[in-house]
Amino acid sequence: MFGLAKEINKSKAWKRLEHQAKRMRKIEMRDMFDKDPERAKKFAVGLENIFVDFSKNRIDERSFAALLNLAKEAKVAKRIEQMFAGDKINTTEHRAVLHTALRNRGNAPVYVDGRDVMPEINRVLAKIKTFSEAVRLGKFTGQTGKKLTNIVNIGIGGSDLGPKMAAEALKKYWAKDIRCYFISNIDGTACAEVLNKLDPETTLFIVCSKTFMTIETLTNAKTCRRWLVDALGEPAVAKHFVAVSTNVEKVAEFGINTDNMFEFWDFVGGRYSVWSAIGLITAIAAGYENFEKMLEGAYEMDRHFRTAEPAKNIPVVLALLSVWYGNFFGIRNHAVVPYDQYLCYLPAYLQQLVMESNGKSVGQDNKFVKYQTAPVVFGGAGTDVQHSFFQMIHQGTSVVPCDFIVPAISHNEIGEHHEILLANVLAQSEALMRGKTLQEAAAELKAAGKSKEEVARLKKYKSFKGNRPSNMMILKKIDPHALGMLVAMYEHKTFVEGVIWNINSFDQMGVELGKQMALQILPELQGNREGTKHDASTKALISLIRGLRK
Ligand code: F6P
């Protein structure tokens, strides 16, 4: 049995938190910092090359203890063990959830239905190693004998966002002559703009799809196949196309030789698959050793997650803070702001991870939940986003808890760039926490020589309420190991949130309805079938578009 029998919002732990939140609403973080010189130490965890400071949150020892008690009530420790043990915790699809087995560098057996899955995982890892090295060394060449230097990942959702985020994060490690491209969107522009840049003789396509049934990916793969065959002929497919999937038959049906297929398994969710052969493009571009280091980093986070006490367990603490704001302060969003250009795709990756995993309304007890689940996640790279949505984060009417992620050392230490970047990220979190009172704003205006009237007119506009929460994650450097730790940290945070909300974080039925309806609308748009039942708006739009396309 997975999940809670009793509704979590009726538990004593939940009620206690409601009481604590009422108390904490009246307390300012800046006062807590003034009163307790130990605060920064108390609410921080350091682990190898990741340091998480969560002291700029609206918690004190009592409310934090109450949050830890909620984790106990939700049986978080037991659920963690069930996941690692291969229990079928994806209850709606009756599947184990074992992305952790993909990076199980200790190699202890992991059983699914009585079968150890590690030998299979290791076999595919060895295949990734051999193939990625052969491509990098120019031993596996294209049809005309030229080295394959343009690597194109065709996939969508987890089959795109993970590899794209990881490959970009490790760009500094790419082989000098290799370039990576990503085609995900069904919009023909996505395909055309990539293909326009490429030479078929030097291009390798990796078709990534867990199911090998996703319309966007199959349509894009067909278009790329046609482009290649037009240039180099049918036999070139075997030298320029590989597939990553769980579905051998569909890969063969598509016309990719299954010798050129890298398998993964249904115990790996799409959005958790970057550790599998879905990460092949990263292994080719950055080298297999670096791909392996990324797995090792994730493995290190896994061990921390399994063994650390809840108060010092990074994913558990981050999840509890998210529940704290979402369920006890009515906050509905969360911003992720990496201060590192190489992590620019992390927010998009986390949108899928968090919102596809936990954007649900039905609990494990088969009842509609009566509390908020996943927040809206958004973000972008700092300092860019300071010049876009940060106005709202500082002075808007919604409070947006932020995660700031920054490496102490940049891969590109040019002049003062990195110090300015570091100063900015620290300033943002301090400014959000401290704010600026009306008195402080008035004093500042006065010191700048403003008249009494101007001071009175401007002080509200210039004030900041503050008391706005953020987590600061400091990494030494964005290297493969640190990246693995960071991404695994977010995966586990998401899992713990799901456990507390008593939902299954591993299915995604909410994406189906739109897909089904698109399949109905397609022949109607093409004029091959007259309207099935649609609302008047959809009907009119179909007819308008048909008219415009005539
Ligand atoms: O958006 C739904 C979804 O199933 C995601 O969970 C998945 O990552 C994506 O589509 C792609 O699926 P596949 O890898 O099977 O093509």
XYZ file of C-alpha atoms and ligand atoms in Angstrom:
566
model
C 0.000 0.000 0.000
C 1.379 3.384 -0.972
C -0.055 6.675 0.178
C -1.910 7.804 3.230
C -5.184 6.346 4.370
C -6.086 9.503 6.265
C -6.373 12.940 4.653
C -3.205 14.834 5.532
C -5.038 18.151 5.990
C -7.034 16.582 8.796
C -3.954 15.441 10.694
C -2.754 16.989 13.931
C 0.525 17.884 12.219
C -1.372 19.952 9.626
C -3.490 21.713 12.245
C -0.369 22.534 14.206
C 1.146 24.065 11.092
C -1.938 26.222 10.540
C -1.420 27.558 14.009
C 2.299 28.094 13.411
C 1.649 29.917 10.133
C -0.724 32.290 11.918
C 2.027 33.068 14.400
C 4.754 33.382 11.752
C 2.690 35.829 9.674
C 3.391 38.451 12.298
C 7.141 37.875 12.354
C 9.635 39.573 10.091
C 12.689 37.682 8.907
C 14.912 40.727 9.401
C 13.962 40.738 13.110
C 14.718 37.040 13.417
C 18.161 37.662 11.925
C 18.768 40.564 14.305
C 17.784 38.501 17.317
C 19.590 35.283 16.503
C 23.206 35.492 15.332
C 23.189 31.721 14.812
C 20.248 31.738 12.394
C 22.295 31.413 9.215
C 24.074 28.382 10.627
C 20.937 26.748 11.994
C 19.059 26.788 8.730
C 21.692 25.618 6.265
C 23.073 22.313 4.999
C 26.351 21.745 3.227
C 26.974 18.575 1.299
C 30.148 18.005 -0.710
C 29.957 20.678 -3.425
C 26.499 22.038 -2.758
C 25.628 24.401 0.066
C 21.992 25.249 0.717
C 21.167 28.253 2.868
C 17.471 28.239 3.708
C 17.678 30.748 6.551
C 15.905 33.446 4.502
C 12.588 31.683 4.920
C 9.668 32.522 7.160
C 10.466 29.856 9.697
C 11.823 29.688 13.207
C 12.698 26.648 15.295
C 9.092 25.963 16.335
C 7.575 26.222 12.900
C 10.436 24.218 11.384
C 9.887 21.493 13.979
C 6.195 21.484 13.072
C 7.118 21.051 9.403
C 9.393 18.134 10.248
C 6.512 16.627 12.146
C 4.391 16.805 8.987
C 7.063 14.810 7.147
C 6.806 12.193 9.883
C 3.011 12.150 9.708
C 3.212 11.635 5.919
C 5.683 8.762 6.455
C 8.268 10.354 4.201
C 11.127 8.115 5.416
C 9.144 4.959 4.649
C 8.099 6.249 1.210
C 11.710 7.033 0.331
C 12.690 3.452 1.069
C 9.735 2.121 -0.924
C 10.862 4.111 -3.955
C 14.488 2.954 -3.776
C 13.387 -0.632 -3.155
C 11.453 -0.766 -6.428
C 7.960 -0.925 -4.894
C 5.252 -0.089 -7.420
C 4.683 3.382 -6.097
C 3.356 4.609 -9.452
C 0.023 3.170 -8.423
C -2.138 4.236 -11.351
C 0.218 2.635 -13.885
C 1.329 -0.113 -11.533
C 5.010 0.613 -12.073
C 8.130 0.874 -9.992
C 9.913 4.244 -10.027
C 13.607 3.606 -10.368
C 15.442 6.478 -11.993
C 17.692 6.059 -8.944
C 18.755 2.625 -10.242
C 20.149 4.298 -13.380
C 22.763 6.046 -11.237
C 23.209 3.335 -8.638
C 26.985 3.526 -8.786
C 27.349 1.200 -5.795
C 25.771 -1.406 -8.076
C 23.833 -3.132 -5.265
C 21.058 -5.237 -6.824
C 17.714 -3.516 -7.397
C 14.745 -5.801 -7.951
C 11.645 -5.285 -10.039
C 9.248 -8.248 -9.992
C 12.030 -10.367 -8.501
C 14.546 -9.518 -11.272
C 17.714 -7.527 -10.615
C 17.646 -4.645 -13.111
C 21.280 -3.613 -12.606
C 22.824 -5.959 -15.223
C 20.515 -4.486 -17.910
C 21.274 -0.927 -16.799
C 25.007 -1.635 -16.860
C 24.741 -3.241 -20.297
C 23.110 -0.124 -21.761
C 25.631 2.134 -19.993
C 28.442 0.132 -21.610
C 26.728 0.569 -24.977
C 26.454 4.342 -24.400
C 30.165 4.406 -23.556
C 31.238 2.456 -26.641
C 29.003 4.392 -29.006
C 29.716 7.873 -27.636
C 33.457 7.230 -27.759
C 33.228 5.863 -31.301
C 31.393 8.991 -32.465
C 33.813 11.318 -30.667
C 36.833 9.537 -32.087
C 35.364 9.425 -35.577
C 35.266 5.613 -35.563
C 31.510 5.501 -36.076
C 31.173 7.717 -39.124
C 28.434 8.762 -41.479
C 27.551 7.085 -44.764
C 30.291 8.898 -46.691
C 32.969 8.215 -44.061
C 32.894 11.726 -42.614
C 33.002 12.308 -38.856
C 29.587 12.945 -37.251
C 29.950 16.325 -35.596
C 26.370 17.652 -35.628
C 24.301 15.771 -33.101
C 20.553 16.347 -33.238
C 18.293 15.208 -30.397
C 14.716 14.676 -31.589
C 12.311 14.333 -28.662
C 9.826 16.274 -26.569
C 9.024 16.703 -22.858
C 11.353 14.532 -20.809
C 12.975 13.282 -24.005
C 14.065 16.842 -24.775
C 14.136 19.027 -21.674
C 16.486 16.774 -19.663
C 19.107 16.206 -22.371
C 18.886 19.843 -23.482
C 19.335 21.139 -19.931
C 22.223 18.736 -19.165
C 24.043 19.193 -22.478
C 23.868 22.975 -22.146
C 24.957 22.855 -18.499
C 28.066 20.913 -19.544
C 28.829 22.902 -22.683
C 32.262 23.812 -21.385
C 33.111 20.080 -21.545
C 31.999 19.536 -25.163
C 34.515 18.192 -27.652
C 35.723 21.146 -29.713
C 34.288 19.912 -33.017
C 30.890 18.737 -31.748
C 27.701 20.799 -31.922
C 24.355 19.829 -30.368
C 20.889 20.670 -31.676
C 17.421 19.966 -30.335
C 14.205 19.527 -32.267
C 11.113 19.155 -30.111
C 8.210 21.269 -31.301
C 5.841 19.992 -33.989
C 6.035 23.477 -35.507
C 7.829 22.872 -38.825
C 9.939 25.938 -38.099
C 11.747 24.033 -35.335
C 12.795 21.362 -37.815
C 13.502 23.683 -40.727
C 15.676 26.075 -38.754
C 17.884 23.252 -37.460
C 18.135 21.380 -40.759
C 19.036 24.585 -42.614
C 22.239 24.748 -40.595
C 23.305 21.154 -41.155
C 25.230 19.022 -43.611
C 23.657 15.535 -43.927
C 27.076 13.892 -44.233
C 28.114 15.024 -40.738
C 24.771 14.780 -38.940
C 23.674 12.170 -36.421
C 20.037 12.073 -35.300
C 19.118 10.621 -31.918
C 15.390 9.933 -31.825
C 14.392 9.928 -28.154
C 10.954 8.747 -27.160
C 10.034 6.532 -24.264
C 6.898 5.305 -25.995
C 7.981 5.924 -29.598
C 4.402 6.981 -30.188
C 4.582 10.712 -29.585
C 3.258 12.527 -32.645
C 5.664 15.479 -32.440
C 8.739 13.276 -32.221
C 7.656 10.820 -34.909
C 6.675 13.607 -37.299
C 9.981 15.430 -36.750
C 11.944 12.181 -37.089
C 10.169 11.378 -40.379
C 10.952 14.824 -41.763
C 14.618 14.503 -40.781
C 14.738 11.003 -42.253
C 13.356 12.257 -45.556
C 15.907 15.107 -45.582
C 18.726 12.613 -45.032
C 17.494 10.038 -47.551
C 17.006 12.751 -50.199
C 20.638 13.692 -49.793
C 22.370 10.381 -49.135
C 19.918 7.600 -50.005
C 18.101 4.989 -47.919
C 21.160 3.028 -46.698
C 22.390 6.183 -44.898
C 19.657 5.786 -42.263
C 21.629 3.063 -40.466
C 24.647 5.362 -40.156
C 22.837 8.549 -39.229
C 19.903 7.512 -37.038
C 19.856 5.957 -33.585
C 16.906 5.603 -31.236
C 16.413 5.707 -27.482
C 13.207 4.084 -26.326
C 11.472 1.432 -24.264
C 9.577 0.255 -27.349
C 11.625 -2.096 -29.572
C 8.765 -2.891 -31.982
C 7.901 0.724 -32.701
C 11.568 1.570 -33.301
C 11.846 -1.272 -35.828
C 8.530 -0.262 -37.418
C 9.895 3.264 -37.880
C 12.841 1.869 -39.820
C 15.679 2.242 -37.362
C 17.839 -0.862 -37.022
C 17.370 -2.073 -33.439
C 21.142 -2.624 -33.213
C 21.225 1.162 -33.208
C 18.742 1.342 -30.367
C 19.481 2.208 -26.746
C 16.915 0.812 -24.369
C 15.437 2.063 -21.172
C 12.555 0.730 -19.128
C 9.074 1.556 -17.973
C 10.322 2.040 -14.413
C 11.918 5.286 -15.632
C 9.505 8.193 -16.068
C 10.058 10.500 -19.065
C 10.849 13.525 -16.905
C 13.247 11.425 -14.814
C 15.076 9.891 -17.764
C 18.103 12.145 -18.269
C 20.208 9.505 -16.456
C 19.286 6.838 -19.002
C 20.310 6.627 -22.657
C 18.047 9.675 -23.121
C 21.193 11.483 -21.958
C 23.148 10.067 -24.927
C 23.721 13.470 -26.523
C 25.410 14.638 -23.301
C 27.671 11.579 -23.321
C 28.621 12.247 -26.952
C 29.199 15.969 -26.530
C 30.783 16.092 -23.074
C 32.296 12.601 -23.066
C 31.188 9.429 -21.318
C 33.431 10.086 -18.264
C 31.543 13.313 -17.654
C 28.174 11.641 -18.135
C 29.289 9.090 -15.545
C 30.390 11.872 -13.178
C 26.901 13.339 -13.481
C 25.476 9.944 -12.468
C 27.906 9.844 -9.542
C 26.745 13.262 -8.360
C 23.130 12.113 -8.469
C 24.087 8.931 -6.624
C 25.673 11.035 -3.913
C 22.437 13.008 -3.541
C 20.507 9.728 -3.445
C 22.604 8.487 -0.541
C 22.160 11.774 1.277
C 18.406 11.630 0.685
C 18.174 8.071 2.013
C 20.329 8.560 5.088
C 20.291 12.172 6.317
C 18.003 13.047 9.204
C 15.007 15.093 7.977
C 16.195 18.405 9.484
C 19.450 18.141 7.498
C 18.043 16.394 4.449
C 18.185 18.917 1.593
C 15.332 17.582 -0.589
C 13.105 17.015 2.453
C 13.719 20.528 3.777
C 13.078 22.134 0.370
C 9.865 20.167 -0.065
C 8.628 21.123 3.400
C 9.272 24.795 2.662
C 7.319 24.490 -0.564
C 4.400 22.876 1.289
C 4.693 25.562 3.978
C 4.176 28.414 1.530
C 1.677 26.660 -0.722
C -0.590 25.207 1.912
C -0.213 27.569 4.845
C 0.480 30.961 3.251
C -1.650 30.569 0.105
C 1.340 31.169 -2.188
C 0.847 29.659 -5.627
C 4.126 30.091 -7.418
C 7.815 29.422 -7.220
C 10.691 30.976 -9.159
C 13.943 29.228 -10.024
C 16.742 31.592 -10.915
C 20.118 30.109 -11.764
C 22.888 32.670 -11.848
C 24.845 30.759 -14.428
C 24.315 30.948 -18.149
C 25.026 27.236 -18.525
C 21.948 26.504 -16.382
C 19.637 28.584 -18.561
C 17.411 25.594 -19.392
C 17.043 24.459 -15.771
C 13.812 26.436 -15.140
C 12.126 24.865 -18.199
C 13.307 21.427 -17.110
C 11.941 21.998 -13.597
C 8.617 23.197 -14.945
C 8.008 19.751 -16.353
C 9.513 17.963 -13.369
C 7.384 19.799 -10.821
C 4.212 20.616 -12.700
C 3.827 17.341 -14.594
C 4.678 15.359 -11.464
C 2.581 17.185 -8.926
C 0.000 19.180 -10.862
C -2.735 16.760 -9.747
C -6.038 16.917 -7.894
C -6.776 13.295 -7.012
C -5.087 11.688 -4.035
C -3.757 8.162 -3.548
C -6.975 7.529 -1.595
C -8.930 8.103 -4.834
C -10.518 11.295 -3.513
C -10.204 14.844 -4.806
C -7.704 16.640 -2.618
C -8.882 19.678 -0.700
C -5.624 21.585 -0.684
C -3.235 23.094 -3.162
C -0.686 20.846 -4.852
C 2.052 21.935 -7.317
C 2.860 25.627 -7.555
C 3.349 27.407 -10.861
C 7.083 27.201 -11.536
C 8.821 29.762 -13.652
C 12.228 31.345 -13.900
C 15.179 32.252 -16.005
C 18.857 33.054 -15.771
C 20.064 35.848 -13.519
C 20.888 38.638 -13.992
C 18.668 38.733 -17.126
C 15.455 38.167 -15.192
C 16.273 40.944 -12.728
C 15.388 43.184 -15.650
C 12.096 41.475 -16.384
C 9.968 39.890 -13.658
C 11.925 40.910 -10.564
C 9.948 44.128 -10.217
C 6.953 41.972 -9.321
C 8.957 39.702 -7.038
C 10.113 42.705 -5.017
C 7.045 44.922 -5.000
C 4.130 42.993 -6.487
C 1.115 41.849 -4.492
C 2.013 38.162 -4.875
C 4.813 36.678 -2.853
C 7.083 34.472 -4.982
C 9.512 32.216 -3.108
C 12.751 31.980 -5.097
C 15.540 29.453 -5.465
C 18.807 31.122 -6.341
C 21.509 28.821 -7.696
C 25.032 30.078 -8.263
C 28.532 28.652 -8.651
C 31.318 30.287 -6.595
C 33.668 29.809 -9.542
C 32.681 30.423 -13.133
C 33.937 28.455 -16.111
C 34.540 31.833 -17.684
C 36.309 34.063 -15.172
C 36.641 37.146 -17.346
C 37.540 40.387 -15.611
C 35.006 41.244 -12.924
C 32.029 39.507 -14.568
C 31.622 36.742 -12.056
C 32.104 38.925 -8.996
C 29.424 41.299 -10.270
C 27.137 38.307 -10.875
C 27.796 36.958 -7.359
C 27.184 40.360 -5.808
C 23.862 40.520 -7.628
C 22.552 37.165 -6.502
C 23.472 37.849 -2.884
C 21.928 41.302 -3.108
C 18.658 39.939 -4.494
C 18.112 37.487 -1.672
C 19.075 40.049 0.962
C 16.855 42.703 -0.591
C 13.906 40.319 -0.746
C 14.379 39.415 2.889
C 15.094 42.876 4.348
C 13.011 45.069 2.105
C 13.038 48.788 2.793
C 10.669 50.359 5.290
C 8.820 53.612 4.653
C 11.105 55.318 7.140
C 14.195 53.979 5.401
C 12.846 55.037 2.017
C 12.043 58.529 3.359
C 15.478 58.898 4.934
C 17.134 57.892 1.691
C 15.108 60.397 -0.324
C 15.884 63.133 2.174
C 19.593 62.312 2.037
C 19.387 62.592 -1.763
C 18.183 66.177 -1.336
C 14.478 65.701 -2.129
C 11.998 68.250 -0.817
C 9.586 67.368 2.005
C 6.725 67.125 -0.506
C 8.707 64.881 -2.813
C 9.720 62.642 0.075
C 6.067 62.307 1.099
C 4.977 61.655 -2.494
C 7.657 59.085 -3.332
C 8.365 57.131 -0.160
C 5.704 54.452 -0.695
C 6.857 53.815 -4.270
C 10.415 53.510 -3.043
C 9.618 51.159 -0.153
C 9.822 47.362 -0.204
C 7.764 45.201 2.136
C 10.517 42.584 2.335
C 10.003 39.395 4.322
C 10.049 37.570 0.966
C 11.550 34.100 1.080
C 14.374 32.575 -0.906
C 16.764 29.631 -0.823
C 20.366 30.112 -1.834
C 22.185 27.169 -3.399
C 25.908 27.695 -3.771
C 27.872 25.239 -5.875
C 31.621 25.329 -6.192
C 31.457 25.093 -9.978
C 28.929 23.780 -12.506
C 30.762 20.532 -13.155
C 29.139 17.187 -14.047
C 29.153 15.937 -10.443
C 27.556 19.108 -9.069
C 24.979 19.081 -11.866
C 24.011 15.502 -10.987
C 23.590 16.467 -7.349
C 21.524 19.518 -8.175
C 19.112 17.761 -10.512
C 18.668 14.755 -8.195
C 18.011 17.203 -5.360
C 15.068 18.653 -7.279
C 13.757 15.223 -8.260
C 13.666 14.151 -4.625
C 12.201 17.430 -3.480
C 9.372 16.874 -5.960
C 8.884 13.320 -4.711
C 8.608 14.433 -1.068
C 6.051 17.092 -1.987
C 3.986 14.414 -3.730
C 4.230 12.147 -0.687
C 2.964 14.910 1.598
C 0.155 15.812 -0.790
C -0.632 12.089 -1.035
C -0.574 12.101 -4.828
C 1.091 9.887 -7.405
C 3.912 12.045 -8.815
C 4.706 9.573 -11.595
C 1.806 9.530 -14.028
C 0.684 12.371 -16.351
C -2.903 11.721 -17.340
C -3.572 15.438 -17.572
C -1.766 15.628 -20.904
C -4.094 13.152 -22.617
C -7.332 15.056 -23.225
C -5.761 17.766 -25.378
C -3.866 15.125 -27.385
C -7.093 13.157 -28.051
C -8.964 16.246 -29.163
C -6.137 17.354 -31.471
C -6.434 13.989 -33.224
C -10.144 14.665 -33.791
C -9.612 18.203 -35.001
C -6.768 17.386 -37.430
C -8.918 15.752 -40.183
C -11.514 18.488 -39.754
C -8.884 21.177 -40.328
C -7.597 19.279 -43.334
C -11.124 19.133 -44.687
C -11.217 15.343 -44.670
C -14.032 15.108 -42.178
C -16.859 17.391 -41.208
C -17.183 18.638 -37.660
C -17.667 16.283 -34.770
C -19.334 17.879 -31.793
C -17.523 21.058 -30.877
C -18.516 24.164 -29.034
C -19.434 27.148 -31.208
C -16.099 28.864 -30.637
C -13.990 25.873 -31.708
C -16.254 25.291 -34.737
C -15.926 28.909 -35.839
C -12.161 28.861 -35.354
C -11.789 25.698 -37.456
C -13.770 27.279 -40.234
C -11.851 30.594 -39.973
C -8.478 28.819 -40.210
C -9.652 26.685 -43.125
C -10.695 29.834 -44.917
C -7.363 31.545 -44.248
C -5.390 28.525 -45.476
C -7.307 28.103 -48.737
O 3.834 15.299 -22.113
C 3.551 13.976 -21.865
C 4.722 13.070 -22.032
O 4.282 11.777 -21.914
C 5.855 13.353 -21.057
O 5.672 12.792 -19.816
C 7.011 12.802 -21.798
O 8.218 13.261 -21.260
C 6.726 13.312 -23.189
O 5.323 13.228 -23.313
C 7.390 12.572 -24.292
O 7.045 11.229 -24.321
P 7.901 10.161 -25.107
O 9.270 10.142 -24.536
O 7.186 8.859 -24.931
O 7.931 10.578 -26.552
